Amino acid sequence: MTPSEAKKRITALRAQVAHHDELYYRHAQPEITDFAYDGLKRELADLEARFPQFASAESPTQRVGDDRAQGFVQVAHRQRMLSLDNTYNETELRAFHTRLTKLLGRDDLHYTVEPKIDGLAVSLTYEQGRLARAVTRGDGEKGDDVTANVLTIAALPRELKGGRVPDSVEIRGEIYLTAAQFERLNAERAAAGEELYANPRNTAAGTIKQLDTAEVARRKLSIVLYGLGHCEPAVVRSQTGLHAQLRAWKLPVVERIWQAQGIDAAWAAIGELDQLRRSFAYGTDGAVVKLDDFDQQREAETTAKAPRWAIAYKYKPDTARTRLNAITIQVGKTGILSPVAELEPVLLAGSTIARATLHNEDEIRRKDIRVGDLVEIEKAGEVIPAVLRSFPEERPRGAKEFDLSAAVGGKCPVCGGKIARVEVADEEEQGVAWKCQNYDCRAQRAGRLGFFCSRRALAIDGVGGVVAAKLVELDLVKDPPDLYDVPLETLATLNLGTAEEPRVFGEKNATKVVAAREAARSLPLEKWLYALSVPDVGETTARALGRRHRNFAELTESVLLRAVIRKAEADAERTRINPRARNNPPKDEADRARREKLHAELSAEIAALDAGPLAGMPADIGPVVAASALDFFASTPGKRLLAKLRKLGIDPQGTVATAGVFTGKMLVLTGTLPTLKREEAEQKILAAGGKVSGSVSKKTSYVLAGAEAGSKLDKAQELGVPVIDEAGFLKMLAGG
Ligand code: IVH
């Protein structure tokens, strides 16, 4: 791999990992398995190690994911909450041991091995033995105060009894939902015609971030504790001691912890745990191996994000073999045709699996999967099961290669409209796919409506896939905004079942939907823009555009987006006519002179665009996205959508900067700030009239630097750009 290829791949992987981090930590709605995620992260870390010139303190490999949400008070941890390095293989586990023996200069290391609980991390502070606070991990430094929600867990003692109680102690553990409670909740949701929760872990993570404590109590969370943060005075000296002490304080602890003298014993314990883990109340996705002795832990120290004295060995997701009976095709909200495996039902990881995703046609070819094949499927506790591989050697005779277009007779299986091959390249997937070209296809309509109402968009809870499909099927909704025209009574009497077995949506759900859609009216432009499924406009793009336009009217005429497109054109043209291009030298002197002049003009135009409309524009809004957005709002469906919003009196406002202390100033952020999240700092700058840029230049007014600031700080010092810290920044904002 060449450095330039590596750089490209690193950039792509960082975007993907950041995207999945956001889904996992902030939205508790991952789209890929932990195994797939760990694979991406591993590839990124490997490339960063091989090409250290591209390393960055801002890479997701150098940070712990951030779970903080709106609506909670943030509290600093007295001792940082770290993450764990993980591995899926024995060799790396042994390398962990070898590293420690070298580091500590001894080979008689004693480990504990305990379950790795698949929940969400929490830190409980007990002051003088009384439970004072419960805080999520957050970014490791500061988390959300979720005390009220944690207090709904009946089994958690409010007081530590039984002696040796420290004045102040942070006890770390994991919040989870038992399989039994998870099933109860889903049974209730099914009865109410609501979308089912995907898995216990995400449901628990979503629950702890609920602002309604009564709802949290109803969900019945559980907790298990296994770790120590700050402790004053110290009362235990080892992990084994801690486990015993937690037990003595009557705190819920893991079922079992193994003592292991040396890594062979630890490996054996990992095997034993694997046999037992499926019987635990919580999901166990691995084993955590820790140096037992706290003095040795301190000596081994920690890296920026994880301790050197512990490692998580993760079990591979469960797999099963079954027959692929058929491949059916689903049409998504963007019209992409996705193949779905219809399987001979098989029991896997506690549930019966009859369908699995096949991603796309290329993947089916690559894995050589054919209808009739025996296939291996995987289910990783969460998300949709996936088909991993086929067994061609056991293939029934005559099994043909799958041809998606032929399978659907060359037309959309839902609306019968035209389909075409398109390139897909977004944060989630890359490759070629078939796409239904009909914007008014029912499947697309239902997909867009479901998305419009999803938590990440306008959060109109209650309108999940099933309800959305029904509203579209009955022609009550064509475009998402039509939802506003559906009367309460119609919603309440919506039959989600069949004529023989009716299942009514109900008055209570309908009332909730009406309240939520009204609340959504006042959401900002960035949310609405995202919610309307504009081609190529993802969450990040929508945010960037929503902060630079006042409303939809301004966006449809966007000077900024035109500038992005014009700059790309000018840039391409400049490259094409470059008089110094070796592969295209000027024909004669006159041609050279003409091209020199044009080159200079184009350079001046680009510089003017950069200094003018494009100043502070994030690089991720490229000409393709810009053209896509402008084209959409100029198209018939785009115009129709905006007309409907106008008719409804919905005019979402952009969070555009007004004049303030940073008017005309360009700021660059680097490192981790002590209290502000990056996004928050950006918002403050924009709101105070300033602009934010990703790189330091002579035009930068200030560099706002936090902990572990990297090359940007060096550059600022080199160029003499003033550097401010968070305190200085806040003071400037306050007008001081
Ligand atoms: S110890 C300093 N022990 O896994 C390291 N963590 O992937 C502290 N986790 O953030 C972690 N079970 O939320 C530890 N028995 C266990 C665990 C455990 C689950 C979580 C924890 C951590 C994450 C890292």
CSV table of N, CA, C and O in Angstrom, one decimal, residues 256 258 267-277 315:
chain,number,residue,atom,x,y,z
A,256,ARG,N,-19.0,-14.9,39.0
A,256,ARG,CA,-17.8,-15.6,39.2
A,256,ARG,C,-16.6,-14.9,38.8
A,256,ARG,O,-16.6,-14.2,37.8
A,258,TRP,N,-12.4,-15.7,38.3
A,258,TRP,CA,-11.4,-16.8,38.3
A,258,TRP,C,-10.1,-16.3,38.8
A,258,TRP,O,-9.7,-15.1,38.4
A,267,TRP,N,-6.1,-18.4,30.2
A,267,TRP,CA,-6.7,-18.9,29.0
A,267,TRP,C,-7.7,-20.0,29.3
A,267,TRP,O,-8.8,-20.1,28.7
A,268,ALA,N,-7.3,-20.9,30.3
A,268,ALA,CA,-8.2,-22.0,30.6
A,268,ALA,C,-9.5,-21.4,31.2
A,268,ALA,O,-10.6,-21.8,30.9
A,269,ALA,N,-9.4,-20.3,32.1
A,269,ALA,CA,-10.5,-19.7,32.7
A,269,ALA,C,-11.5,-19.1,31.6
A,269,ALA,O,-12.7,-19.2,31.7
A,270,ILE,N,-10.8,-18.5,30.6
A,270,ILE,CA,-11.6,-17.9,29.5
A,270,ILE,C,-12.5,-19.0,28.8
A,270,ILE,O,-13.6,-18.7,28.5
A,271,GLY,N,-11.9,-20.2,28.7
A,271,GLY,CA,-12.6,-21.3,28.1
A,271,GLY,C,-13.8,-21.7,29.0
A,271,GLY,O,-14.9,-22.0,28.5
A,272,GLU,N,-13.6,-21.8,30.3
A,272,GLU,CA,-14.6,-22.1,31.2
A,272,GLU,C,-15.8,-21.1,31.2
A,272,GLU,O,-16.9,-21.5,31.2
A,273,LEU,N,-15.4,-19.9,31.2
A,273,LEU,CA,-16.4,-18.8,31.2
A,273,LEU,C,-17.2,-18.9,29.9
A,273,LEU,O,-18.5,-18.7,30.0
A,274,ASP,N,-16.6,-19.3,28.8
A,274,ASP,CA,-17.3,-19.4,27.6
A,274,ASP,C,-18.5,-20.4,27.7
A,274,ASP,O,-19.5,-20.3,27.1
A,275,GLN,N,-18.2,-21.5,28.5
A,275,GLN,CA,-19.2,-22.5,28.7
A,275,GLN,C,-20.4,-22.1,29.6
A,275,GLN,O,-21.5,-22.6,29.4
A,276,LEU,N,-20.0,-21.2,30.5
A,276,LEU,CA,-21.0,-20.7,31.5
A,276,LEU,C,-21.9,-19.5,31.1
A,276,LEU,O,-23.0,-19.3,31.5
A,277,ARG,N,-21.2,-18.7,30.2
A,277,ARG,CA,-21.8,-17.3,30.1
A,277,ARG,C,-23.2,-17.2,29.6
A,277,ARG,O,-23.9,-16.3,29.9
A,315,TYR,N,-15.4,-13.0,22.8
A,315,TYR,CA,-15.8,-14.3,22.1
A,315,TYR,C,-16.3,-14.0,20.7
A,315,TYR,O,-17.0,-12.9,20.5
